[in-house]
Amino acid sequence: MQELIECLTYDELEEFIKYSDYAVVDFWAPWCAPCHILHRILQTVAPAFSKINFGRINTQRYPEAAEMYEIYGLPTLLLFRNGQVVDRIVGVVSKNYLVEALNKLIK
Amino acid sequence: MKAAAISINGLSYSSFADCNPKFLLNLFSSTYRGVVENRDSFEPLKVWKLILKNATFEQLLSKGVLFSNIPITNPTYGRPSTDMFKVSLREELELMLSTINDYSDKYIVLFSINAYERDLKNKKNVCEELSLVDNYLKAAFEAVNNYMFFSPYGFNGTSYEPYGIYISSIPRPSEEETIKLDQILDIVLSLKI
């Protein structure tokens, strides 16, 4: 499976969001078991959404990213339109739920 | 107190997302869970030497652990053992259950399921294999008081992942850390407490 989800550093995060019309950022940590499940779901869904840039950031390595975006639980997906947060998904969700949220993002 | 630690080499949380194994997902939602992180090797010999810390069968038996079907030799190391190139996944899972039934009242049974990864390498269907594993792990869960289901790495049929699963009746050593291979034996030993 081609990896369409960019691994981001804290320094890259702001520009990634700023220069994307639509962006989804997965806030995760290696110790978080549900994060690994959600990542796989995101991997399977991402190819159908070429308008969206997908990224993920390890909050254990970059806790300042979690602080900046007020991430209180993992995994959390933040959905951005023109640099603004328009949706926040906390925890593992089904593929269908995620597809619906992404369709809403680009509508 | 009956206890068992079952390793399913290659099982990953990615396959949970792909296949929705009913029992494991239910258990995942209701008990202690974590992630095994392995940056060392995906070779069973190296992995299991790290897990067992080079202890022999007799050394661990004296500490109350009976290890079985460990894929560091062929036939596999421990008691009982199998020919790891010939045993089917179902036969291996049956052997896991009979070992638990025969020994878990006296020892902590540490059993390695190896055919799952081998079958995925041979292009068998991941979800069919996982469904079989799921059913037998449910039976193992029902046969013991304390359990730990884990994998030392993930494998999806084409590539390896440095993360394996950890689902257990006891919490992992540190909440916000992954479990390293050299911590696994200590967790196994604590299953009997």
Coordinates of C-alpha atoms in Angstrom, one line a residue:
Chain A
M1 CA 0.0 0.0 0.0
Q2 CA 1.4 3.4 -1.0
E3 CA 2.0 5.6 2.0
L4 CA -0.1 8.8 1.4
I5 CA 0.2 10.0 4.9
E6 CA 3.2 12.3 5.5
C7 CA 5.1 11.9 8.8
L8 CA 5.4 15.4 10.1
T9 CA 7.8 17.1 12.5
Y10 CA 6.6 20.0 14.7
D11 CA 8.5 22.4 12.4
E12 CA 6.7 21.1 9.3
L13 CA 3.2 21.0 10.9
E14 CA 2.2 24.7 10.5
E15 CA 3.4 25.0 6.9
F16 CA 1.7 21.7 6.0
I17 CA -1.6 23.0 7.3
K18 CA -1.1 26.6 5.9
Y19 CA -0.4 25.5 2.4
S20 CA -3.1 22.8 2.1
D21 CA -6.6 23.7 0.9
Y22 CA -7.7 20.6 2.8
A23 CA -5.6 18.8 5.4
V24 CA -6.1 16.0 7.9
V25 CA -3.6 15.6 10.7
D26 CA -3.5 12.4 12.8
F27 CA -2.1 13.1 16.3
W28 CA -0.8 9.8 17.6
A29 CA 1.8 8.1 19.8
P30 CA 3.5 4.8 19.4
W31 CA 2.2 3.4 22.8
C32 CA -1.4 4.2 21.8
A33 CA -2.9 1.0 20.5
P34 CA -6.1 2.6 19.0
C35 CA -3.8 5.0 17.1
H36 CA -2.4 2.0 15.1
I37 CA -5.9 0.9 14.2
L38 CA -7.0 4.4 13.1
H39 CA -3.8 4.9 11.1
R40 CA -4.7 1.8 9.1
I41 CA -8.2 3.0 8.5
L42 CA -6.8 6.3 7.4
Q43 CA -4.4 4.6 5.0
T44 CA -7.2 2.7 3.3
V45 CA -9.4 5.8 3.0
A46 CA -6.8 8.4 1.9
P47 CA -6.3 7.2 -1.7
A48 CA -10.0 8.2 -2.5
F49 CA -9.4 11.8 -1.4
S50 CA -6.8 13.3 -3.6
K51 CA -7.8 16.9 -2.7
I52 CA -6.8 16.3 0.9
N53 CA -3.3 16.3 2.2
F54 CA -2.9 13.7 5.0
G55 CA -0.2 14.0 7.7
R56 CA 0.5 12.5 11.1
I57 CA 2.5 13.7 14.0
N58 CA 3.9 11.8 16.9
T59 CA 2.9 13.7 20.0
Q60 CA 5.3 11.7 22.2
R61 CA 8.1 13.1 20.2
Y62 CA 6.5 16.5 19.7
P63 CA 4.3 17.2 22.7
E64 CA 4.3 20.9 21.8
A65 CA 2.1 20.0 18.8
A66 CA -0.5 18.4 21.1
E67 CA -0.4 21.5 23.3
M68 CA -0.8 23.9 20.4
Y69 CA -3.8 22.1 19.0
E70 CA -5.3 21.2 22.4
I71 CA -5.1 17.5 21.9
Y72 CA -6.4 15.8 25.1
G73 CA -6.9 12.2 23.9
L74 CA -5.3 10.0 21.4
P75 CA -5.8 9.3 18.6
T76 CA -7.2 12.6 17.4
L77 CA -7.8 13.7 13.8
L78 CA -8.0 17.4 13.1
L79 CA -9.6 18.3 9.8
F80 CA -8.5 21.7 8.3
R81 CA -10.0 23.8 5.6
N82 CA -7.9 26.8 4.5
G83 CA -5.8 26.5 7.6
Q84 CA -8.7 26.5 10.0
V85 CA -9.9 23.5 12.1
V86 CA -13.4 22.5 11.0
D87 CA -13.7 19.1 12.6
R88 CA -12.1 17.1 15.4
I89 CA -12.5 13.3 15.6
V90 CA -11.3 11.7 18.8
G91 CA -10.8 7.9 19.1
V92 CA -11.2 5.1 16.6
V93 CA -14.1 5.6 14.2
S94 CA -15.4 3.3 11.4
K95 CA -14.2 3.7 7.8
N96 CA -17.8 4.8 6.8
Y97 CA -17.8 7.5 9.5
L98 CA -14.4 8.8 8.4
V99 CA -15.4 8.8 4.7
E100 CA -18.5 10.9 5.6
A101 CA -16.4 13.4 7.6
L102 CA -13.9 13.7 4.7
N103 CA -16.6 14.2 2.2
K104 CA -18.1 16.9 4.4
L105 CA -14.6 18.6 4.6
I106 CA -14.3 19.0 0.9
K107 CA -17.9 19.8 0.1
Chain B
M1 CA -4.7 -19.5 39.1
K2 CA -4.3 -20.6 35.5
A3 CA -2.2 -18.4 33.2
A4 CA -1.1 -18.3 29.6
A5 CA 0.8 -16.0 27.4
I6 CA 0.2 -16.5 23.7
S7 CA 2.4 -14.9 21.0
I8 CA 1.0 -14.7 17.5
N9 CA 4.0 -13.7 15.5
G10 CA 3.1 -11.2 12.8
L11 CA -0.3 -10.1 14.2
S12 CA -0.8 -6.4 14.0
Y13 CA -3.4 -3.8 14.9
S14 CA -3.5 -3.0 11.2
S15 CA -5.0 -6.4 10.6
F16 CA -7.6 -5.6 13.3
A17 CA -8.7 -2.6 11.1
D18 CA -8.7 -4.8 8.0
C19 CA -10.5 -7.8 9.3
N20 CA -12.5 -6.8 12.4
P21 CA -11.7 -9.9 14.5
K22 CA -14.8 -10.0 16.8
F23 CA -13.4 -11.5 20.0
L24 CA -10.1 -9.6 19.9
L25 CA -11.8 -6.3 19.2
N26 CA -14.2 -6.9 22.1
L27 CA -11.4 -7.8 24.4
F28 CA -9.4 -4.8 23.1
S29 CA -12.2 -2.5 24.2
S30 CA -12.6 -4.0 27.6
T31 CA -9.2 -4.9 29.1
Y32 CA -5.6 -3.7 29.3
R33 CA -4.0 -3.1 26.0
G34 CA -0.8 -1.7 24.6
V35 CA 1.8 -1.8 21.9
V36 CA 4.9 -4.0 21.6
E37 CA 7.7 -2.0 19.9
N38 CA 10.5 -3.9 18.2
R39 CA 13.3 -2.0 16.6
D40 CA 15.7 -4.9 16.8
S41 CA 14.7 -7.6 14.3
F42 CA 11.9 -9.4 12.5
E43 CA 13.8 -12.7 12.5
P44 CA 12.2 -15.1 14.9
L45 CA 15.5 -16.4 16.2
K46 CA 16.8 -13.0 17.3
V47 CA 13.4 -11.9 18.5
W48 CA 12.8 -14.9 20.7
K49 CA 16.4 -14.8 22.1
L50 CA 15.6 -11.3 23.3
I51 CA 12.2 -12.3 24.7
L52 CA 13.6 -15.3 26.5
K53 CA 16.8 -13.5 27.5
N54 CA 18.7 -16.6 26.4
A55 CA 17.1 -18.7 29.2
T56 CA 16.8 -22.4 28.6
F57 CA 13.7 -24.5 28.9
E58 CA 14.8 -25.9 32.2
Q59 CA 15.7 -22.5 33.7
L60 CA 12.3 -21.1 32.9
L61 CA 10.5 -24.2 34.0
S62 CA 12.1 -23.8 37.4
K63 CA 10.6 -20.3 37.5
G64 CA 7.2 -21.6 36.7
V65 CA 7.1 -21.0 32.9
L66 CA 6.5 -23.7 30.4
F67 CA 7.5 -22.4 27.0
S68 CA 6.2 -24.2 23.9
N69 CA 6.6 -24.1 20.2
I70 CA 9.3 -21.4 20.2
P71 CA 10.5 -20.8 16.6
I72 CA 14.2 -20.7 17.2
T73 CA 14.9 -24.3 16.1
N74 CA 13.0 -26.8 13.9
P75 CA 11.3 -28.8 15.4
T76 CA 10.4 -25.8 17.5
Y77 CA 12.0 -25.3 20.9
G78 CA 10.1 -26.1 24.1
R79 CA 7.5 -28.6 25.1
P80 CA 5.4 -29.5 23.1
S81 CA 7.1 -28.7 19.8
T82 CA 6.1 -29.0 16.2
D83 CA 7.7 -29.1 12.7
M84 CA 7.2 -25.4 12.0
F85 CA 7.2 -25.9 8.2
K86 CA 4.6 -28.6 8.2
V87 CA 2.2 -27.9 11.1
S88 CA -1.1 -26.2 10.0
L89 CA -2.4 -23.2 11.7
R90 CA -5.4 -25.1 13.0
E91 CA -3.1 -27.9 14.4
E92 CA -0.9 -25.4 16.1
L93 CA -3.9 -23.7 17.7
E94 CA -5.3 -27.0 18.8
L95 CA -1.9 -27.8 20.4
M96 CA -2.0 -24.4 22.1
L97 CA -5.3 -25.2 23.7
S98 CA -4.3 -28.7 24.8
T99 CA -1.1 -27.4 26.3
I100 CA -3.1 -24.8 28.2
N101 CA -5.5 -27.5 29.4
D102 CA -2.8 -29.9 30.4
Y103 CA -0.3 -27.5 32.0
S104 CA -1.7 -24.1 33.0
D105 CA -2.7 -25.2 36.5
K106 CA 0.9 -25.9 37.2
Y107 CA 2.8 -23.5 34.9
I108 CA 2.4 -20.3 33.1
V109 CA 2.1 -21.5 29.5
L110 CA 4.1 -19.4 27.0
F111 CA 3.1 -20.6 23.6
S112 CA 4.2 -19.2 20.2
I113 CA 1.8 -19.4 17.2
N114 CA 4.1 -19.4 14.2
A115 CA 2.0 -20.7 11.3
Y116 CA 0.0 -17.4 11.0
E117 CA 3.0 -15.5 9.8
R118 CA 4.2 -18.4 7.7
D119 CA 0.8 -18.7 6.0
L120 CA 0.7 -14.9 5.3
K121 CA 4.1 -15.2 3.6
N122 CA 2.5 -18.0 1.5
K123 CA -0.2 -15.5 0.4
K124 CA -3.1 -17.0 2.4
N125 CA -6.0 -14.7 3.2
V126 CA -5.2 -12.5 6.2
C127 CA -8.8 -12.2 7.4
E128 CA -9.5 -16.0 7.1
E129 CA -6.3 -16.8 9.1
L130 CA -7.1 -14.1 11.7
S131 CA -10.7 -15.4 12.1
L132 CA -9.3 -18.8 13.0
V133 CA -6.9 -17.3 15.5
D134 CA -9.6 -15.2 16.9
N135 CA -11.8 -18.2 17.6
Y136 CA -9.0 -20.1 19.3
L137 CA -7.9 -17.1 21.4
K138 CA -11.4 -16.9 22.7
A139 CA -11.2 -20.5 23.8
A140 CA -7.8 -19.8 25.4
F141 CA -9.2 -16.8 27.2
E142 CA -12.0 -18.9 28.6
A143 CA -9.6 -21.6 29.8
V144 CA -7.4 -19.3 32.0
N145 CA -7.6 -16.7 34.7
N146 CA -4.7 -14.5 33.6
Y147 CA -3.8 -14.1 30.0
M148 CA -1.6 -12.1 27.7
F149 CA -1.9 -12.1 23.9
F150 CA 0.9 -10.4 22.2
S151 CA 3.0 -10.2 19.0
P152 CA 6.7 -9.2 18.8
Y153 CA 6.1 -7.4 15.4
G154 CA 3.5 -7.0 12.8
F155 CA 3.3 -8.5 9.3
N156 CA 0.6 -7.9 6.7
G157 CA 1.7 -10.4 4.0
T158 CA 4.0 -8.0 2.3
S159 CA 5.8 -5.8 4.8
Y160 CA 6.8 -5.9 8.4
E161 CA 5.8 -3.3 11.1
P162 CA 7.8 -2.5 14.2
Y163 CA 4.7 -2.7 16.3
G164 CA 2.9 -5.7 17.7
I165 CA -0.2 -6.1 19.8
Y166 CA -0.5 -6.4 23.6
I167 CA -3.8 -7.4 25.2
S168 CA -3.7 -8.7 28.7
S169 CA -5.4 -9.2 32.0
I170 CA -2.6 -7.2 33.6
P171 CA -1.5 -3.6 32.8
R172 CA 1.6 -2.9 30.9
P173 CA 4.7 -1.7 32.8
S174 CA 4.3 1.9 31.9
E175 CA 1.1 3.5 30.6
E176 CA 2.7 5.9 28.2
E177 CA 5.4 3.7 26.8
T178 CA 5.5 0.9 24.4
I179 CA 6.5 -2.6 25.6
K180 CA 10.0 -3.7 24.6
L181 CA 10.9 -7.3 23.8
D182 CA 13.1 -7.6 26.9
Q183 CA 10.2 -6.6 29.2
I184 CA 7.9 -9.4 28.0
L185 CA 9.3 -12.2 30.1
D186 CA 8.9 -10.2 33.3
I187 CA 5.2 -9.5 32.3
V188 CA 4.8 -13.3 31.7
L189 CA 6.2 -14.1 35.1
S190 CA 3.8 -11.6 36.7
L191 CA 0.8 -13.4 35.2
K192 CA 0.8 -16.0 38.0
I193 CA 0.6 -13.4 40.8

